[in-house]
mmCIF file of C-alpha atoms and ligand atoms in Angstrom:
data_model
loop_
_atom_site.group_PDB
_atom_site.id
_atom_site.type_symbol
_atom_site.label_atom_id
_atom_site.label_comp_id
_atom_site.label_asym_id
_atom_site.label_seq_id
_atom_site.Cartn_x
_atom_site.Cartn_y
_atom_site.Cartn_z
ATOM 1 C CA MET N 23 97.939 94.719 107.012
ATOM 2 C CA LYS N 24 96.116 92.133 105.605
ATOM 3 C CA LEU N 25 92.294 92.232 107.036
ATOM 4 C CA ILE N 26 89.136 91.055 106.576
ATOM 5 C CA PHE N 27 85.735 92.125 107.510
ATOM 6 C CA LEU N 28 83.092 89.825 108.663
ATOM 7 C CA GLY N 29 79.578 89.879 109.547
ATOM 8 C CA PRO N 30 75.993 89.426 108.485
ATOM 9 C CA PRO N 31 74.220 91.659 105.594
ATOM 10 C CA GLY N 32 73.365 95.002 107.036
ATOM 11 C CA ALA N 33 75.973 94.742 109.970
ATOM 12 C CA GLY N 34 77.299 98.088 108.449
ATOM 13 C CA LYS N 35 80.500 96.015 107.168
ATOM 14 C CA GLY N 36 81.050 98.411 104.241
ATOM 15 C CA THR N 37 80.647 101.888 106.214
ATOM 16 C CA GLN N 38 83.264 100.286 108.732
ATOM 17 C CA ALA N 39 85.206 99.010 105.752
ATOM 18 C CA ALA N 40 85.746 102.273 103.525
ATOM 19 C CA GLY N 41 86.474 104.526 107.101
ATOM 20 C CA VAL N 42 89.197 101.643 108.538
ATOM 21 C CA GLY N 43 90.664 100.794 105.015
ATOM 22 C CA ALA N 44 91.149 104.487 104.843
ATOM 23 C CA HIS N 45 92.489 105.135 108.155
ATOM 24 C CA LEU N 46 95.300 102.129 107.767
ATOM 25 C CA LYS N 47 95.643 102.952 103.912
ATOM 26 C CA VAL N 48 95.075 99.931 102.294
ATOM 27 C CA PRO N 49 92.324 99.253 99.432
ATOM 28 C CA HIS N 50 89.034 98.609 100.513
ATOM 29 C CA ILE N 51 88.005 95.882 98.189
ATOM 30 C CA SER N 52 84.316 95.278 98.499
ATOM 31 C CA THR N 53 83.097 91.624 96.429
ATOM 32 C CA GLY N 54 79.594 93.070 95.887
ATOM 33 C CA ASP N 55 80.783 96.933 94.847
ATOM 34 C CA MET N 56 82.852 94.822 92.122
ATOM 35 C CA LEU N 57 80.077 92.285 90.798
ATOM 36 C CA ARG N 58 77.101 95.298 90.602
ATOM 37 C CA ALA N 59 79.698 97.293 88.721
ATOM 38 C CA ALA N 60 80.601 94.138 86.679
ATOM 39 C CA ILE N 61 76.616 93.449 86.049
ATOM 40 C CA LYS N 62 76.137 96.898 85.177
ATOM 41 C CA ASN N 63 78.841 97.187 82.671
ATOM 42 C CA GLY N 64 77.761 93.754 81.077
ATOM 43 C CA THR N 65 81.330 92.000 81.830
ATOM 44 C CA PRO N 66 81.643 88.203 81.228
ATOM 45 C CA THR N 67 81.760 87.596 84.892
ATOM 46 C CA GLY N 68 78.643 90.456 85.238
ATOM 47 C CA LEU N 69 76.642 88.011 83.422
ATOM 48 C CA LYS N 70 77.659 84.832 85.111
ATOM 49 C CA ALA N 71 77.001 86.745 88.383
ATOM 50 C CA LYS N 72 73.586 88.675 87.445
ATOM 51 C CA SER N 73 70.650 86.017 88.547
ATOM 52 C CA TYR N 74 72.807 84.874 91.792
ATOM 53 C CA VAL N 75 73.012 88.541 93.232
ATOM 54 C CA GLU N 76 69.179 89.257 92.199
ATOM 55 C CA GLY N 77 68.677 86.383 93.997
ATOM 56 C CA GLY N 78 70.157 87.060 96.823
ATOM 57 C CA GLN N 79 72.420 83.916 96.657
ATOM 58 C CA LEU N 80 76.547 83.453 96.062
ATOM 59 C CA VAL N 81 77.665 83.746 92.990
ATOM 60 C CA PRO N 82 79.928 80.508 92.421
ATOM 61 C CA ASP N 83 82.996 80.195 94.310
ATOM 62 C CA ALA N 84 85.328 79.858 91.381
ATOM 63 C CA ILE N 85 84.213 83.131 89.726
ATOM 64 C CA LEU N 86 84.802 84.959 93.182
ATOM 65 C CA ILE N 87 88.473 83.370 93.455
ATOM 66 C CA ASP N 88 89.511 84.282 89.858
ATOM 67 C CA MET N 89 88.014 87.631 90.911
ATOM 68 C CA VAL N 90 89.614 88.078 94.116
ATOM 69 C CA ARG N 91 92.823 86.635 92.713
ATOM 70 C CA GLU N 92 93.190 88.837 89.926
ATOM 71 C CA ARG N 93 92.591 92.161 92.208
ATOM 72 C CA LEU N 94 94.892 91.303 94.720
ATOM 73 C CA ALA N 95 97.698 91.133 92.189
ATOM 74 C CA MET N 96 96.930 94.658 91.302
ATOM 75 C CA PRO N 97 100.093 96.967 92.469
ATOM 76 C CA ASP N 98 97.577 98.815 95.264
ATOM 77 C CA CYS N 99 97.407 96.172 97.017
ATOM 78 C CA GLU N 100 101.161 95.569 97.705
ATOM 79 C CA ASN N 101 101.012 96.949 101.695
ATOM 80 C CA GLY N 102 98.072 94.832 102.250
ATOM 81 C CA TYR N 103 94.044 94.300 101.845
ATOM 82 C CA LEU N 104 90.676 95.043 103.441
ATOM 83 C CA LEU N 105 88.577 92.669 102.113
ATOM 84 C CA ASP N 106 84.735 93.117 102.605
ATOM 85 C CA GLY N 107 82.418 90.333 101.416
ATOM 86 C CA PHE N 108 84.997 88.073 100.814
ATOM 87 C CA PRO N 109 85.451 85.065 101.643
ATOM 88 C CA ARG N 110 82.031 84.310 102.342
ATOM 89 C CA THR N 111 82.232 80.280 102.199
ATOM 90 C CA VAL N 112 85.231 77.990 103.901
ATOM 91 C CA GLU N 113 86.115 77.142 100.410
ATOM 92 C CA GLN N 114 86.973 80.688 99.679
ATOM 93 C CA ALA N 115 88.913 81.029 102.880
ATOM 94 C CA VAL N 116 91.037 77.853 101.904
ATOM 95 C CA ALA N 117 91.594 79.529 98.612
ATOM 96 C CA LEU N 118 92.210 82.781 100.157
ATOM 97 C CA ASP N 119 95.065 81.166 102.453
ATOM 98 C CA GLY N 120 96.699 79.918 99.325
ATOM 99 C CA ILE N 121 96.840 83.492 97.715
ATOM 100 C CA ALA N 122 97.541 85.794 100.501
ATOM 101 C CA ALA N 123 96.521 84.603 103.988
ATOM 102 C CA PRO N 124 94.873 87.365 105.872
ATOM 103 C CA ASP N 125 96.730 88.747 109.185
ATOM 104 C CA ALA N 126 93.581 89.461 111.150
ATOM 105 C CA VAL N 127 89.451 89.167 110.447
ATOM 106 C CA VAL N 128 87.251 91.491 112.155
ATOM 107 C CA ASN N 129 83.698 90.106 112.849
ATOM 108 C CA ILE N 130 81.106 92.411 113.100
ATOM 109 C CA ASP N 131 78.006 90.818 115.368
ATOM 110 C CA VAL N 132 74.552 92.253 114.899
ATOM 111 C CA PRO N 133 71.501 89.867 115.856
ATOM 112 C CA ASP N 134 69.221 89.416 112.982
ATOM 113 C CA GLU N 135 65.917 91.705 114.374
ATOM 114 C CA ARG N 136 67.979 94.725 113.899
ATOM 115 C CA LEU N 137 69.948 93.401 110.521
ATOM 116 C CA LEU N 138 65.883 93.531 109.090
ATOM 117 C CA ALA N 139 64.998 96.529 109.954
ATOM 118 C CA ARG N 140 68.672 98.062 108.835
ATOM 119 C CA LEU N 141 68.333 96.429 104.968
ATOM 120 C CA ALA N 142 64.541 96.949 104.438
ATOM 121 C CA GLY N 143 65.469 100.986 105.093
ATOM 122 C CA ARG N 144 68.607 100.895 103.104
ATOM 123 C CA ARG N 145 69.033 103.444 100.535
ATOM 124 C CA VAL N 146 72.184 103.638 98.421
ATOM 125 C CA CYS N 147 73.162 106.859 96.676
ATOM 126 C CA VAL N 148 73.873 106.238 92.562
ATOM 127 C CA LYS N 149 76.442 108.411 92.362
ATOM 128 C CA CYS N 150 78.814 108.253 95.476
ATOM 129 C CA ASN N 151 77.596 104.942 96.274
ATOM 130 C CA GLY N 152 77.344 106.060 99.950
ATOM 131 C CA THR N 153 74.779 104.295 102.050
ATOM 132 C CA PHE N 154 72.111 106.009 104.417
ATOM 133 C CA ASN N 155 68.854 104.781 106.203
ATOM 134 C CA VAL N 156 65.543 106.161 105.326
ATOM 135 C CA SER N 157 64.981 107.103 109.102
ATOM 136 C CA LYS N 158 68.043 109.588 108.862
ATOM 137 C CA LEU N 159 67.011 111.144 105.238
ATOM 138 C CA ALA N 160 65.472 114.527 104.929
ATOM 139 C CA ASP N 161 64.257 113.557 101.256
ATOM 140 C CA GLU N 162 64.190 109.496 100.630
ATOM 141 C CA SER N 163 65.807 109.882 96.921
ATOM 142 C CA VAL N 164 68.247 113.011 97.628
ATOM 143 C CA CYS N 165 71.241 111.819 98.745
ATOM 144 C CA PRO N 166 72.446 114.360 101.550
ATOM 145 C CA VAL N 167 76.130 114.008 100.642
ATOM 146 C CA CYS N 168 76.539 114.801 97.189
ATOM 147 C CA GLY N 169 72.383 115.167 96.109
ATOM 148 C CA GLY N 170 72.698 112.022 93.671
ATOM 149 C CA GLN N 171 69.571 110.243 93.741
ATOM 150 C CA MET N 172 69.051 107.674 96.358
ATOM 151 C CA ILE N 173 67.402 103.721 95.315
ATOM 152 C CA GLN N 174 66.913 100.813 97.054
ATOM 153 C CA ARG N 175 69.187 97.722 95.869
ATOM 154 C CA ASP N 176 67.077 95.221 94.328
ATOM 155 C CA ASP N 177 68.221 92.616 97.009
ATOM 156 C CA ASP N 178 66.853 94.745 99.348
ATOM 157 C CA LYS N 179 63.722 94.119 99.203
ATOM 158 C CA PRO N 180 62.145 91.970 101.873
ATOM 159 C CA GLU N 181 61.952 88.116 99.842
ATOM 160 C CA THR N 182 65.572 88.833 99.186
ATOM 161 C CA ILE N 183 66.527 89.735 102.490
ATOM 162 C CA ALA N 184 65.445 86.588 104.265
ATOM 163 C CA ASN N 185 67.077 84.589 101.717
ATOM 164 C CA ARG N 186 70.472 86.411 102.415
ATOM 165 C CA LEU N 187 70.356 86.096 105.984
ATOM 166 C CA ARG N 188 69.733 82.356 105.612
ATOM 167 C CA VAL N 189 72.951 82.210 102.918
ATOM 168 C CA TYR N 190 74.619 83.853 105.945
ATOM 169 C CA HIS N 191 73.980 81.777 108.549
ATOM 170 C CA GLU N 192 74.098 78.572 106.343
ATOM 171 C CA GLN N 193 77.597 79.134 104.474
ATOM 172 C CA THR N 194 79.580 82.220 105.862
ATOM 173 C CA ALA N 195 78.785 81.835 109.993
ATOM 174 C CA PRO N 196 81.053 78.675 109.591
ATOM 175 C CA LEU N 197 83.875 80.992 108.687
ATOM 176 C CA ILE N 198 83.838 82.742 112.455
ATOM 177 C CA GLY N 199 84.867 78.972 113.998
ATOM 178 C CA TYR N 200 87.154 78.682 110.932
ATOM 179 C CA TYR N 201 89.158 81.933 111.958
ATOM 180 C CA GLU N 202 89.263 81.164 115.361
ATOM 181 C CA GLY N 203 90.828 78.284 115.107
ATOM 182 C CA GLN N 204 93.404 80.156 113.410
ATOM 183 C CA GLY N 205 93.685 82.527 116.098
ATOM 184 C CA LYS N 206 92.920 85.276 113.693
ATOM 185 C CA LEU N 207 89.525 86.745 114.969
ATOM 186 C CA ARG N 208 88.316 89.957 116.178
ATOM 187 C CA ARG N 209 84.857 89.869 117.471
ATOM 188 C CA ILE N 210 83.154 93.407 117.812
ATOM 189 C CA ASP N 211 79.688 92.607 119.725
ATOM 190 C CA VAL N 212 77.480 95.887 118.563
ATOM 191 C CA GLU N 213 75.225 95.245 121.434
ATOM 192 C CA LYS N 214 77.748 95.852 124.225
ATOM 193 C CA LEU N 215 78.261 99.553 122.304
ATOM 194 C CA PRO N 216 75.981 102.162 123.467
ATOM 195 C CA ILE N 217 72.372 102.209 121.741
ATOM 196 C CA ILE N 218 71.281 105.664 120.661
ATOM 197 C CA ASP N 219 68.342 106.544 118.718
ATOM 198 C CA GLY N 220 67.339 102.588 118.711
ATOM 199 C CA ASP N 221 70.939 101.257 117.363
ATOM 200 C CA SER N 222 74.152 101.501 117.818
ATOM 201 C CA ARG N 223 76.674 104.602 116.179
ATOM 202 C CA PRO N 224 78.875 104.002 113.736
ATOM 203 C CA GLU N 225 81.768 106.305 115.635
ATOM 204 C CA ASP N 226 81.452 103.552 118.221
ATOM 205 C CA VAL N 227 81.677 100.464 115.804
ATOM 206 C CA PHE N 228 84.848 102.234 114.184
ATOM 207 C CA LYS N 229 86.543 102.743 117.619
ATOM 208 C CA ALA N 230 85.918 99.448 118.671
ATOM 209 C CA ILE N 231 86.966 97.818 115.689
ATOM 210 C CA LEU N 232 90.534 99.708 116.143
ATOM 211 C CA ALA N 233 90.946 99.083 119.540
ATOM 212 C CA SER N 234 90.075 95.205 118.398
ATOM 213 C CA LEU N 235 93.253 95.402 115.969
ATOM 214 C CA GLU N 236 96.179 96.846 118.230
HETATM 215 P P1 ADP R 3 75.464 92.093 101.542
HETATM 216 O O1 ADP R 3 74.954 93.455 101.792
HETATM 217 O O2 ADP R 3 74.723 90.958 101.621
HETATM 218 O O3 ADP R 3 76.642 92.027 102.705
HETATM 219 P P2 ADP R 3 77.043 92.220 99.429
HETATM 220 O O4 ADP R 3 77.391 93.726 98.434
HETATM 221 O O5 ADP R 3 78.230 92.098 99.917
HETATM 222 O O6 ADP R 3 75.971 92.543 100.300
HETATM 223 O O7 ADP R 3 77.088 91.022 98.354
HETATM 224 C C1 ADP R 3 75.895 91.431 97.513
HETATM 225 C C2 ADP R 3 75.360 90.135 96.415
HETATM 226 O O8 ADP R 3 76.713 89.969 95.799
HETATM 227 C C3 ADP R 3 75.938 88.843 97.667
HETATM 228 O O9 ADP R 3 74.532 88.921 98.231
HETATM 229 C C4 ADP R 3 75.678 87.750 96.888
HETATM 230 O O10 ADP R 3 75.162 87.724 95.652
HETATM 231 C C5 ADP R 3 77.237 88.301 95.631
HETATM 232 N N1 ADP R 3 78.346 88.138 96.473
HETATM 233 C C6 ADP R 3 79.062 89.016 96.984
HETATM 234 N N2 ADP R 3 80.413 88.559 97.278
HETATM 235 C C7 ADP R 3 80.246 87.255 97.183
HETATM 236 C C8 ADP R 3 81.296 86.205 97.635
HETATM 237 N N3 ADP R 3 82.627 86.206 98.170
HETATM 238 N N4 ADP R 3 80.852 85.017 97.363
HETATM 239 C C9 ADP R 3 79.657 84.967 96.888
HETATM 240 N N5 ADP R 3 78.776 85.692 96.370
HETATM 241 C C10 ADP R 3 79.197 87.113 96.658
HETATM 242 ZN ZN1 ZN R 4 75.517 110.565 96.975
#
């Protein structure tokens, strides 16, 4: 199964993609995670990408397309993939269709107000990469799963969040129409799921995604 997860920053794509990838036994490939690792390790790709990622701007298409082409050629992608964060522009989508076109595209739709609250409260564990909202943490700086240190991503600062949402609406939202035209789109509207403690529950989103793929 070749799958794409689309959705604005803060939609819960990363969490859902990890769960669905494990369930379907296909590798979960997050281009955001790959870029952050490249930046941390100072690779040539990381050096080129750094200023864009930190400013909440998209990294140029050519860099991403090469990175994803190489990743999809690895043996673990033989039975498919689950791409999270790619494609983010129509140009990237067209390139992917020439490499290994997806079977289905899951779009997780969340209104901007909810996204802003989630992103500003998001913390990431430096050890296990788990993400949690401050509202659910006993101690803001300690990972509830592994005890590692929790930090705020540089691009989760308020100025950068606004930038990322604008970039999403301008450059990535058009992909919804692109894949709808191919008959591959599966829409997940979180506002239609039960709202508990002010938000939808990850397990309900997970079930809705699996149901949409049947
Ligand atoms: P988000 O929470 O915004 O979905 P990601 O972890 O997916 O974050 O991506 C973080 C940053 O990495 C983006 O803001 C962008 O700078 C860069 N990036 C990730 N994927 C792509 C892509 N497909 N094209 C261009 N830039 C990308
Ligand atoms: Zn952890």
